[in-house]
PDB file of N, CA and C in Angstrom:
ATOM      1  N   MET G   1     -41.491  49.672  75.710  1.00  0.00           N
ATOM      2  CA  MET G   1     -40.334  50.212  75.018  1.00  0.00           C
ATOM      3  C   MET G   1     -39.091  49.387  75.385  1.00  0.00           C
ATOM      4  N   PRO G   2     -38.205  49.184  74.429  1.00  0.00           N
ATOM      5  CA  PRO G   2     -37.002  48.398  74.705  1.00  0.00           C
ATOM      6  C   PRO G   2     -35.936  49.162  75.499  1.00  0.00           C
ATOM      7  N   ALA G   3     -36.015  50.491  75.485  1.00  0.00           N
ATOM      8  CA  ALA G   3     -35.039  51.301  76.234  1.00  0.00           C
ATOM      9  C   ALA G   3     -35.679  52.630  76.604  1.00  0.00           C
ATOM     10  N   GLU G   4     -35.166  53.215  77.691  1.00  0.00           N
ATOM     11  CA  GLU G   4     -35.637  54.538  78.079  1.00  0.00           C
ATOM     12  C   GLU G   4     -34.847  55.576  77.321  1.00  0.00           C
ATOM     13  N   GLY G   5     -35.542  56.511  76.699  1.00  0.00           N
ATOM     14  CA  GLY G   5     -34.862  57.562  75.958  1.00  0.00           C
ATOM     15  C   GLY G   5     -35.787  58.210  74.955  1.00  0.00           C
ATOM     16  N   LYS G   6     -35.221  59.131  74.217  1.00  0.00           N
ATOM     17  CA  LYS G   6     -35.965  59.897  73.220  1.00  0.00           C
ATOM     18  C   LYS G   6     -35.966  59.146  71.885  1.00  0.00           C
ATOM     19  N   ILE G   7     -37.157  59.018  71.278  1.00  0.00           N
ATOM     20  CA  ILE G   7     -37.231  58.426  69.938  1.00  0.00           C
ATOM     21  C   ILE G   7     -36.708  59.464  68.950  1.00  0.00           C
ATOM     22  N   THR G   8     -35.634  59.113  68.252  1.00  0.00           N
ATOM     23  CA  THR G   8     -35.017  60.054  67.305  1.00  0.00           C
ATOM     24  C   THR G   8     -35.458  59.815  65.868  1.00  0.00           C
ATOM     25  N   VAL G   9     -35.844  58.583  65.553  1.00  0.00           N
ATOM     26  CA  VAL G   9     -36.404  58.270  64.231  1.00  0.00           C
ATOM     27  C   VAL G   9     -37.596  57.346  64.461  1.00  0.00           C
ATOM     28  N   SER G  10     -38.745  57.749  63.944  1.00  0.00           N
ATOM     29  CA  SER G  10     -39.975  56.985  64.154  1.00  0.00           C
ATOM     30  C   SER G  10     -40.172  55.922  63.084  1.00  0.00           C
ATOM     31  N   PHE G  11     -41.073  55.007  63.378  1.00  0.00           N
ATOM     32  CA  PHE G  11     -41.496  53.959  62.450  1.00  0.00           C
ATOM     33  C   PHE G  11     -42.218  54.620  61.285  1.00  0.00           C
ATOM     34  N   SER G  12     -41.884  54.223  60.045  1.00  0.00           N
ATOM     35  CA  SER G  12     -42.551  54.786  58.879  1.00  0.00           C
ATOM     36  C   SER G  12     -42.454  53.826  57.703  1.00  0.00           C
ATOM     37  N   LEU G  13     -43.578  53.237  57.332  1.00  0.00           N
ATOM     38  CA  LEU G  13     -43.606  52.358  56.163  1.00  0.00           C
ATOM     39  C   LEU G  13     -44.144  53.054  54.921  1.00  0.00           C
ATOM     40  N   THR G  14     -44.582  54.311  55.064  1.00  0.00           N
ATOM     41  CA  THR G  14     -45.162  55.009  53.920  1.00  0.00           C
ATOM     42  C   THR G  14     -44.303  56.162  53.410  1.00  0.00           C
ATOM     43  N   GLU G  15     -43.583  56.820  54.296  1.00  0.00           N
ATOM     44  CA  GLU G  15     -42.749  57.944  53.876  1.00  0.00           C
ATOM     45  C   GLU G  15     -41.292  57.673  54.222  1.00  0.00           C
ATOM     46  N   PRO G  16     -40.402  57.794  53.235  1.00  0.00           N
ATOM     47  CA  PRO G  16     -38.979  57.592  53.515  1.00  0.00           C
ATOM     48  C   PRO G  16     -38.463  58.603  54.533  1.00  0.00           C
ATOM     49  N   VAL G  17     -37.528  58.156  55.374  1.00  0.00           N
ATOM     50  CA  VAL G  17     -36.848  59.035  56.322  1.00  0.00           C
ATOM     51  C   VAL G  17     -35.350  58.936  56.055  1.00  0.00           C
ATOM     52  N   TYR G  18     -34.620  59.981  56.405  1.00  0.00           N
ATOM     53  CA  TYR G  18     -33.178  60.002  56.156  1.00  0.00           C
ATOM     54  C   TYR G  18     -32.449  59.185  57.223  1.00  0.00           C
ATOM     55  N   SER G  19     -31.563  58.305  56.772  1.00  0.00           N
ATOM     56  CA  SER G  19     -30.750  57.499  57.680  1.00  0.00           C
ATOM     57  C   SER G  19     -29.336  58.075  57.716  1.00  0.00           C
ATOM     58  N   LYS G  20     -28.921  58.579  58.880  1.00  0.00           N
ATOM     59  CA  LYS G  20     -27.545  59.064  59.040  1.00  0.00           C
ATOM     60  C   LYS G  20     -26.559  57.911  58.888  1.00  0.00           C
ATOM     61  N   THR G  21     -26.932  56.741  59.406  1.00  0.00           N
ATOM     62  CA  THR G  21     -26.055  55.573  59.352  1.00  0.00           C
ATOM     63  C   THR G  21     -25.781  55.145  57.915  1.00  0.00           C
ATOM     64  N   LEU G  22     -26.831  55.101  57.106  1.00  0.00           N
ATOM     65  CA  LEU G  22     -26.704  54.612  55.728  1.00  0.00           C
ATOM     66  C   LEU G  22     -26.553  55.740  54.710  1.00  0.00           C
ATOM     67  N   ASP G  23     -26.707  56.990  55.165  1.00  0.00           N
ATOM     68  CA  ASP G  23     -26.578  58.171  54.307  1.00  0.00           C
ATOM     69  C   ASP G  23     -27.502  58.095  53.099  1.00  0.00           C
ATOM     70  N   ASP G  24     -28.780  57.749  53.345  1.00  0.00           N
ATOM     71  CA  ASP G  24     -29.769  57.729  52.274  1.00  0.00           C
ATOM     72  C   ASP G  24     -31.176  57.831  52.857  1.00  0.00           C
ATOM     73  N   TRP G  25     -32.149  57.920  51.970  1.00  0.00           N
ATOM     74  CA  TRP G  25     -33.556  57.969  52.352  1.00  0.00           C
ATOM     75  C   TRP G  25     -34.151  56.588  52.169  1.00  0.00           C
ATOM     76  N   ARG G  26     -34.911  56.116  53.148  1.00  0.00           N
ATOM     77  CA  ARG G  26     -35.499  54.785  53.061  1.00  0.00           C
ATOM     78  C   ARG G  26     -36.694  54.660  53.994  1.00  0.00           C
ATOM     79  N   ILE G  27     -37.491  53.623  53.747  1.00  0.00           N
ATOM     80  CA  ILE G  27     -38.571  53.269  54.665  1.00  0.00           C
ATOM     81  C   ILE G  27     -37.909  52.823  55.965  1.00  0.00           C
ATOM     82  N   HIS G  28     -38.484  53.197  57.084  1.00  0.00           N
ATOM     83  CA  HIS G  28     -37.877  52.877  58.383  1.00  0.00           C
ATOM     84  C   HIS G  28     -38.828  51.978  59.160  1.00  0.00           C
ATOM     85  N   ASP G  29     -38.524  50.674  59.173  1.00  0.00           N
ATOM     86  CA  ASP G  29     -39.437  49.708  59.779  1.00  0.00           C
ATOM     87  C   ASP G  29     -39.102  49.408  61.237  1.00  0.00           C
ATOM     88  N   GLY G  30     -38.643  50.419  61.924  1.00  0.00           N
ATOM     89  CA  GLY G  30     -38.339  50.295  63.350  1.00  0.00           C
ATOM     90  C   GLY G  30     -38.359  51.661  63.992  1.00  0.00           C
ATOM     91  N   ILE G  31     -37.812  51.751  65.190  1.00  0.00           N
ATOM     92  CA  ILE G  31     -37.633  53.040  65.851  1.00  0.00           C
ATOM     93  C   ILE G  31     -36.193  53.131  66.324  1.00  0.00           C
ATOM     94  N   ASP G  32     -35.664  54.344  66.332  1.00  0.00           N
ATOM     95  CA  ASP G  32     -34.337  54.593  66.890  1.00  0.00           C
ATOM     96  C   ASP G  32     -34.529  55.359  68.186  1.00  0.00           C
ATOM     97  N   ILE G  33     -33.863  54.888  69.229  1.00  0.00           N
ATOM     98  CA  ILE G  33     -33.999  55.507  70.549  1.00  0.00           C
ATOM     99  C   ILE G  33     -32.636  56.011  70.992  1.00  0.00           C
ATOM    100  N   GLU G  34     -32.585  57.273  71.363  1.00  0.00           N
ATOM    101  CA  GLU G  34     -31.364  57.861  71.923  1.00  0.00           C
ATOM    102  C   GLU G  34     -31.352  57.559  73.414  1.00  0.00           C
ATOM    103  N   ALA G  35     -30.367  56.773  73.837  1.00  0.00           N
ATOM    104  CA  ALA G  35     -30.301  56.368  75.240  1.00  0.00           C
ATOM    105  C   ALA G  35     -28.860  56.447  75.725  1.00  0.00           C
ATOM    106  N   ASP G  36     -28.687  56.514  77.016  1.00  0.00           N
ATOM    107  CA  ASP G  36     -27.350  56.604  77.604  1.00  0.00           C
ATOM    108  C   ASP G  36     -26.568  55.322  77.368  1.00  0.00           C
ATOM    109  N   ILE G  37     -25.279  55.469  77.064  1.00  0.00           N
ATOM    110  CA  ILE G  37     -24.396  54.322  76.909  1.00  0.00           C
ATOM    111  C   ILE G  37     -24.448  53.489  78.190  1.00  0.00           C
ATOM    112  N   GLY G  38     -24.594  52.189  78.030  1.00  0.00           N
ATOM    113  CA  GLY G  38     -24.631  51.287  79.175  1.00  0.00           C
ATOM    114  C   GLY G  38     -26.008  51.040  79.749  1.00  0.00           C
ATOM    115  N   SER G  39     -27.014  51.794  79.280  1.00  0.00           N
ATOM    116  CA  SER G  39     -28.359  51.569  79.826  1.00  0.00           C
ATOM    117  C   SER G  39     -28.951  50.280  79.260  1.00  0.00           C
ATOM    118  N   GLU G  40     -29.865  49.690  80.011  1.00  0.00           N
ATOM    119  CA  GLU G  40     -30.451  48.403  79.654  1.00  0.00           C
ATOM    120  C   GLU G  40     -31.343  48.490  78.427  1.00  0.00           C
ATOM    121  N   VAL G  41     -31.283  47.441  77.616  1.00  0.00           N
ATOM    122  CA  VAL G  41     -32.194  47.239  76.495  1.00  0.00           C
ATOM    123  C   VAL G  41     -32.935  45.949  76.808  1.00  0.00           C
ATOM    124  N   VAL G  42     -34.271  46.000  76.775  1.00  0.00           N
ATOM    125  CA  VAL G  42     -35.060  44.841  77.189  1.00  0.00           C
ATOM    126  C   VAL G  42     -35.944  44.333  76.051  1.00  0.00           C
ATOM    127  N   ALA G  43     -36.316  43.065  76.141  1.00  0.00           N
ATOM    128  CA  ALA G  43     -37.190  42.443  75.151  1.00  0.00           C
ATOM    129  C   ALA G  43     -38.582  43.055  75.216  1.00  0.00           C
ATOM    130  N   VAL G  44     -39.152  43.324  74.053  1.00  0.00           N
ATOM    131  CA  VAL G  44     -40.486  43.919  74.006  1.00  0.00           C
ATOM    132  C   VAL G  44     -41.596  42.882  74.101  1.00  0.00           C
ATOM    133  N   ASN G  45     -41.227  41.593  73.972  1.00  0.00           N
ATOM    134  CA  ASN G  45     -42.224  40.531  74.061  1.00  0.00           C
ATOM    135  C   ASN G  45     -41.496  39.206  74.318  1.00  0.00           C
ATOM    136  N   ASP G  46     -42.245  38.169  74.658  1.00  0.00           N
ATOM    137  CA  ASP G  46     -41.675  36.834  74.856  1.00  0.00           C
ATOM    138  C   ASP G  46     -41.199  36.260  73.526  1.00  0.00           C
ATOM    139  N   GLY G  47     -40.163  35.423  73.562  1.00  0.00           N
ATOM    140  CA  GLY G  47     -39.700  34.773  72.349  1.00  0.00           C
ATOM    141  C   GLY G  47     -38.417  34.009  72.573  1.00  0.00           C
ATOM    142  N   ALA G  48     -37.693  33.795  71.475  1.00  0.00           N
ATOM    143  CA  ALA G  48     -36.419  33.087  71.522  1.00  0.00           C
ATOM    144  C   ALA G  48     -35.384  33.875  70.730  1.00  0.00           C
ATOM    145  N   VAL G  49     -34.151  33.860  71.217  1.00  0.00           N
ATOM    146  CA  VAL G  49     -33.062  34.544  70.526  1.00  0.00           C
ATOM    147  C   VAL G  49     -32.791  33.780  69.235  1.00  0.00           C
ATOM    148  N   GLU G  50     -33.017  34.431  68.122  1.00  0.00           N
ATOM    149  CA  GLU G  50     -32.840  33.802  66.815  1.00  0.00           C
ATOM    150  C   GLU G  50     -31.419  33.992  66.286  1.00  0.00           C
ATOM    151  N   GLU G  51     -30.843  35.169  66.556  1.00  0.00           N
ATOM    152  CA  GLU G  51     -29.510  35.452  66.008  1.00  0.00           C
ATOM    153  C   GLU G  51     -28.812  36.517  66.841  1.00  0.00           C
ATOM    154  N   ILE G  52     -27.502  36.363  66.964  1.00  0.00           N
ATOM    155  CA  ILE G  52     -26.640  37.389  67.549  1.00  0.00           C
ATOM    156  C   ILE G  52     -25.522  37.595  66.545  1.00  0.00           C
ATOM    157  N   ARG G  53     -25.331  38.835  66.106  1.00  0.00           N
ATOM    158  CA  ARG G  53     -24.321  39.089  65.079  1.00  0.00           C
ATOM    159  C   ARG G  53     -23.657  40.444  65.275  1.00  0.00           C
ATOM    160  N   ALA G  54     -22.483  40.576  64.703  1.00  0.00           N
ATOM    161  CA  ALA G  54     -21.796  41.870  64.628  1.00  0.00           C
ATOM    162  C   ALA G  54     -21.989  42.368  63.204  1.00  0.00           C
ATOM    163  N   ASP G  55     -22.749  43.441  63.054  1.00  0.00           N
ATOM    164  CA  ASP G  55     -23.084  43.993  61.750  1.00  0.00           C
ATOM    165  C   ASP G  55     -22.194  45.201  61.473  1.00  0.00           C
ATOM    166  N   ASP G  56     -21.676  45.311  60.248  1.00  0.00           N
ATOM    167  CA  ASP G  56     -20.775  46.413  59.898  1.00  0.00           C
ATOM    168  C   ASP G  56     -21.415  47.785  60.079  1.00  0.00           C
ATOM    169  N   LEU G  57     -22.708  47.911  59.820  1.00  0.00           N
ATOM    170  CA  LEU G  57     -23.382  49.201  59.933  1.00  0.00           C
ATOM    171  C   LEU G  57     -24.118  49.391  61.253  1.00  0.00           C
ATOM    172  N   PHE G  58     -24.747  48.326  61.735  1.00  0.00           N
ATOM    173  CA  PHE G  58     -25.623  48.452  62.899  1.00  0.00           C
ATOM    174  C   PHE G  58     -24.993  47.966  64.195  1.00  0.00           C
ATOM    175  N   GLY G  59     -23.765  47.499  64.137  1.00  0.00           N
ATOM    176  CA  GLY G  59     -23.068  47.065  65.340  1.00  0.00           C
ATOM    177  C   GLY G  59     -23.586  45.738  65.862  1.00  0.00           C
ATOM    178  N   VAL G  60     -23.322  45.476  67.133  1.00  0.00           N
ATOM    179  CA  VAL G  60     -23.766  44.229  67.759  1.00  0.00           C
ATOM    180  C   VAL G  60     -25.292  44.222  67.749  1.00  0.00           C
ATOM    181  N   THR G  61     -25.854  43.147  67.184  1.00  0.00           N
ATOM    182  CA  THR G  61     -27.288  43.065  66.944  1.00  0.00           C
ATOM    183  C   THR G  61     -27.832  41.732  67.464  1.00  0.00           C
ATOM    184  N   VAL G  62     -28.983  41.804  68.137  1.00  0.00           N
ATOM    185  CA  VAL G  62     -29.688  40.615  68.607  1.00  0.00           C
ATOM    186  C   VAL G  62     -31.060  40.602  67.946  1.00  0.00           C
ATOM    187  N   VAL G  63     -31.435  39.458  67.365  1.00  0.00           N
ATOM    188  CA  VAL G  63     -32.754  39.286  66.762  1.00  0.00           C
ATOM    189  C   VAL G  63     -33.536  38.296  67.617  1.00  0.00           C
ATOM    190  N   ILE G  64     -34.736  38.693  68.022  1.00  0.00           N
ATOM    191  CA  ILE G  64     -35.603  37.815  68.806  1.00  0.00           C
ATOM    192  C   ILE G  64     -36.847  37.511  67.980  1.00  0.00           C
ATOM    193  N   LYS G  65     -37.148  36.218  67.836  1.00  0.00           N
ATOM    194  CA  LYS G  65     -38.392  35.796  67.196  1.00  0.00           C
ATOM    195  C   LYS G  65     -39.404  35.580  68.308  1.00  0.00           C
ATOM    196  N   HIS G  66     -40.486  36.340  68.231  1.00  0.00           N
ATOM    197  CA  HIS G  66     -41.489  36.317  69.291  1.00  0.00           C
ATOM    198  C   HIS G  66     -42.516  35.213  69.060  1.00  0.00           C
ATOM    199  N   THR G  67     -43.252  34.908  70.101  1.00  0.00           N
ATOM    200  CA  THR G  67     -44.223  33.818  70.052  1.00  0.00           C
ATOM    201  C   THR G  67     -45.337  34.085  69.049  1.00  0.00           C
ATOM    202  N   ASP G  68     -45.548  35.355  68.668  1.00  0.00           N
ATOM    203  CA  ASP G  68     -46.572  35.680  67.663  1.00  0.00           C
ATOM    204  C   ASP G  68     -46.013  35.640  66.240  1.00  0.00           C
ATOM    205  N   GLY G  69     -44.735  35.233  66.090  1.00  0.00           N
ATOM    206  CA  GLY G  69     -44.110  35.125  64.773  1.00  0.00           C
ATOM    207  C   GLY G  69     -43.366  36.365  64.326  1.00  0.00           C
ATOM    208  N   LYS G  70     -43.584  37.479  64.988  1.00  0.00           N
ATOM    209  CA  LYS G  70     -42.870  38.716  64.636  1.00  0.00           C
ATOM    210  C   LYS G  70     -41.453  38.661  65.180  1.00  0.00           C
ATOM    211  N   ARG G  71     -40.591  39.508  64.630  1.00  0.00           N
ATOM    212  CA  ARG G  71     -39.209  39.596  65.084  1.00  0.00           C
ATOM    213  C   ARG G  71     -38.926  41.018  65.554  1.00  0.00           C
ATOM    214  N   SER G  72     -38.100  41.127  66.568  1.00  0.00           N
ATOM    215  CA  SER G  72     -37.592  42.441  66.969  1.00  0.00           C
ATOM    216  C   SER G  72     -36.072  42.389  66.852  1.00  0.00           C
ATOM    217  N   VAL G  73     -35.507  43.510  66.442  1.00  0.00           N
ATOM    218  CA  VAL G  73     -34.074  43.607  66.203  1.00  0.00           C
ATOM    219  C   VAL G  73     -33.525  44.718  67.091  1.00  0.00           C
ATOM    220  N   TYR G  74     -32.507  44.398  67.864  1.00  0.00           N
ATOM    221  CA  TYR G  74     -31.897  45.332  68.803  1.00  0.00           C
ATOM    222  C   TYR G  74     -30.453  45.536  68.343  1.00  0.00           C
ATOM    223  N   SER G  75     -30.101  46.755  67.994  1.00  0.00           N
ATOM    224  CA  SER G  75     -28.772  47.022  67.424  1.00  0.00           C
ATOM    225  C   SER G  75     -28.015  48.058  68.232  1.00  0.00           C
ATOM    226  N   ASN G  76     -26.733  48.200  67.894  1.00  0.00           N
ATOM    227  CA  ASN G  76     -25.813  49.135  68.554  1.00  0.00           C
ATOM    228  C   ASN G  76     -25.675  48.806  70.044  1.00  0.00           C
ATOM    229  N   LEU G  77     -25.587  47.509  70.330  1.00  0.00           N
ATOM    230  CA  LEU G  77     -25.425  47.050  71.707  1.00  0.00           C
ATOM    231  C   LEU G  77     -23.945  46.975  72.069  1.00  0.00           C
ATOM    232  N   GLU G  78     -23.665  46.905  73.367  1.00  0.00           N
ATOM    233  CA  GLU G  78     -22.296  46.652  73.825  1.00  0.00           C
ATOM    234  C   GLU G  78     -21.854  45.292  73.316  1.00  0.00           C
ATOM    235  N   ASP G  79     -20.550  45.096  73.201  1.00  0.00           N
ATOM    236  CA  ASP G  79     -19.996  43.844  72.684  1.00  0.00           C
ATOM    237  C   ASP G  79     -20.341  42.633  73.542  1.00  0.00           C
ATOM    238  N   SER G  80     -20.526  42.823  74.829  1.00  0.00           N
ATOM    239  CA  SER G  80     -20.725  41.689  75.735  1.00  0.00           C
ATOM    240  C   SER G  80     -22.210  41.377  75.926  1.00  0.00           C
ATOM    241  N   VAL G  81     -22.807  40.705  74.940  1.00  0.00           N
ATOM    242  CA  VAL G  81     -24.195  40.260  75.045  1.00  0.00           C
ATOM    243  C   VAL G  81     -24.187  38.918  75.770  1.00  0.00           C
ATOM    244  N   GLU G  82     -24.987  38.802  76.824  1.00  0.00           N
ATOM    245  CA  GLU G  82     -24.981  37.596  77.650  1.00  0.00           C
ATOM    246  C   GLU G  82     -26.147  36.672  77.315  1.00  0.00           C
ATOM    247  N   LEU G  83     -26.423  36.530  76.030  1.00  0.00           N
ATOM    248  CA  LEU G  83     -27.472  35.638  75.556  1.00  0.00           C
ATOM    249  C   LEU G  83     -26.860  34.609  74.616  1.00  0.00           C
ATOM    250  N   GLU G  84     -27.615  33.551  74.350  1.00  0.00           N
ATOM    251  CA  GLU G  84     -27.194  32.542  73.384  1.00  0.00           C
ATOM    252  C   GLU G  84     -28.320  32.334  72.386  1.00  0.00           C
ATOM    253  N   GLU G  85     -27.961  32.036  71.147  1.00  0.00           N
ATOM    254  CA  GLU G  85     -28.976  31.734  70.154  1.00  0.00           C
ATOM    255  C   GLU G  85     -29.802  30.539  70.630  1.00  0.00           C
ATOM    256  N   GLY G  86     -31.117  30.636  70.459  1.00  0.00           N
ATOM    257  CA  GLY G  86     -32.032  29.595  70.911  1.00  0.00           C
ATOM    258  C   GLY G  86     -32.566  29.809  72.315  1.00  0.00           C
ATOM    259  N   GLN G  87     -31.952  30.701  73.064  1.00  0.00           N
ATOM    260  CA  GLN G  87     -32.370  30.955  74.442  1.00  0.00           C
ATOM    261  C   GLN G  87     -33.763  31.575  74.475  1.00  0.00           C
ATOM    262  N   LEU G  88     -34.611  31.073  75.369  1.00  0.00           N
ATOM    263  CA  LEU G  88     -35.941  31.654  75.556  1.00  0.00           C
ATOM    264  C   LEU G  88     -35.816  32.922  76.384  1.00  0.00           C
ATOM    265  N   ILE G  89     -36.645  33.894  76.045  1.00  0.00           N
ATOM    266  CA  ILE G  89     -36.578  35.187  76.717  1.00  0.00           C
ATOM    267  C   ILE G  89     -37.998  35.684  76.962  1.00  0.00           C
ATOM    268  N   SER G  90     -38.196  36.355  78.070  1.00  0.00           N
ATOM    269  CA  SER G  90     -39.511  36.898  78.419  1.00  0.00           C
ATOM    270  C   SER G  90     -39.519  38.412  78.246  1.00  0.00           C
ATOM    271  N   GLN G  91     -40.702  38.949  78.037  1.00  0.00           N
ATOM    272  CA  GLN G  91     -40.845  40.394  77.927  1.00  0.00           C
ATOM    273  C   GLN G  91     -40.221  41.048  79.157  1.00  0.00           C
ATOM    274  N   GLY G  92     -39.382  42.050  78.925  1.00  0.00           N
ATOM    275  CA  GLY G  92     -38.734  42.770  80.016  1.00  0.00           C
ATOM    276  C   GLY G  92     -37.370  42.230  80.394  1.00  0.00           C
ATOM    277  N   ASP G  93     -36.995  41.029  79.898  1.00  0.00           N
ATOM    278  CA  ASP G  93     -35.645  40.494  80.160  1.00  0.00           C
ATOM    279  C   ASP G  93     -34.607  41.351  79.444  1.00  0.00           C
ATOM    280  N   ILE G  94     -33.443  41.446  80.032  1.00  0.00           N
ATOM    281  CA  ILE G  94     -32.364  42.246  79.433  1.00  0.00           C
ATOM    282  C   ILE G  94     -31.814  41.541  78.201  1.00  0.00           C
ATOM    283  N   VAL G  95     -31.802  42.262  77.090  1.00  0.00           N
ATOM    284  CA  VAL G  95     -31.239  41.771  75.826  1.00  0.00           C
ATOM    285  C   VAL G  95     -29.766  42.158  75.758  1.00  0.00           C
ATOM    286  N   GLY G  96     -29.447  43.340  76.239  1.00  0.00           N
ATOM    287  CA  GLY G  96     -28.090  43.857  76.224  1.00  0.00           C
ATOM    288  C   GLY G  96     -28.074  45.250  76.813  1.00  0.00           C
ATOM    289  N   ARG G  97     -27.002  45.967  76.527  1.00  0.00           N
ATOM    290  CA  ARG G  97     -26.873  47.345  76.986  1.00  0.00           C
ATOM    291  C   ARG G  97     -26.507  48.223  75.799  1.00  0.00           C
ATOM    292  N   VAL G  98     -26.955  49.465  75.845  1.00  0.00           N
ATOM    293  CA  VAL G  98     -26.668  50.409  74.772  1.00  0.00           C
ATOM    294  C   VAL G  98     -25.154  50.556  74.655  1.00  0.00           C
ATOM    295  N   GLY G  99     -24.673  50.419  73.421  1.00  0.00           N
ATOM    296  CA  GLY G  99     -23.233  50.499  73.182  1.00  0.00           C
ATOM    297  C   GLY G  99     -22.881  51.554  72.156  1.00  0.00           C
ATOM    298  N   GLU G 100     -21.685  51.419  71.629  1.00  0.00           N
ATOM    299  CA  GLU G 100     -21.186  52.299  70.579  1.00  0.00           C
ATOM    300  C   GLU G 100     -20.610  51.446  69.450  1.00  0.00           C
ATOM    301  N   SER G 101     -21.255  50.312  69.189  1.00  0.00           N
ATOM    302  CA  SER G 101     -20.732  49.357  68.214  1.00  0.00           C
ATOM    303  C   SER G 101     -21.139  49.677  66.781  1.00  0.00           C
ATOM    304  N   ALA G 102     -22.110  50.585  66.596  1.00  0.00           N
ATOM    305  CA  ALA G 102     -22.562  50.926  65.241  1.00  0.00           C
ATOM    306  C   ALA G 102     -21.697  52.033  64.663  1.00  0.00           C
TER     307      ALA G 102
END
């Protein structure tokens, strides 16, 4: 798991779920975890930082492309992400901390 906490929205590619952030129903291709502000968010697998961006809806976001070709997206992070695009990362390395940027 990328963070310790309660899963508030589960992964669902077959049944739409309601998004409070987007105020609509949609397929949810990830999980939302309720975690304490400032708690660590870690990489779920080895890979490289593909992108770091400030998203209007999802806040500070880090995208990691993993060695198996899959990508993981970590959003609503604190503003101070201490990674650089292209940086190699191992499973369990800190990606950022839970923020209030979304």
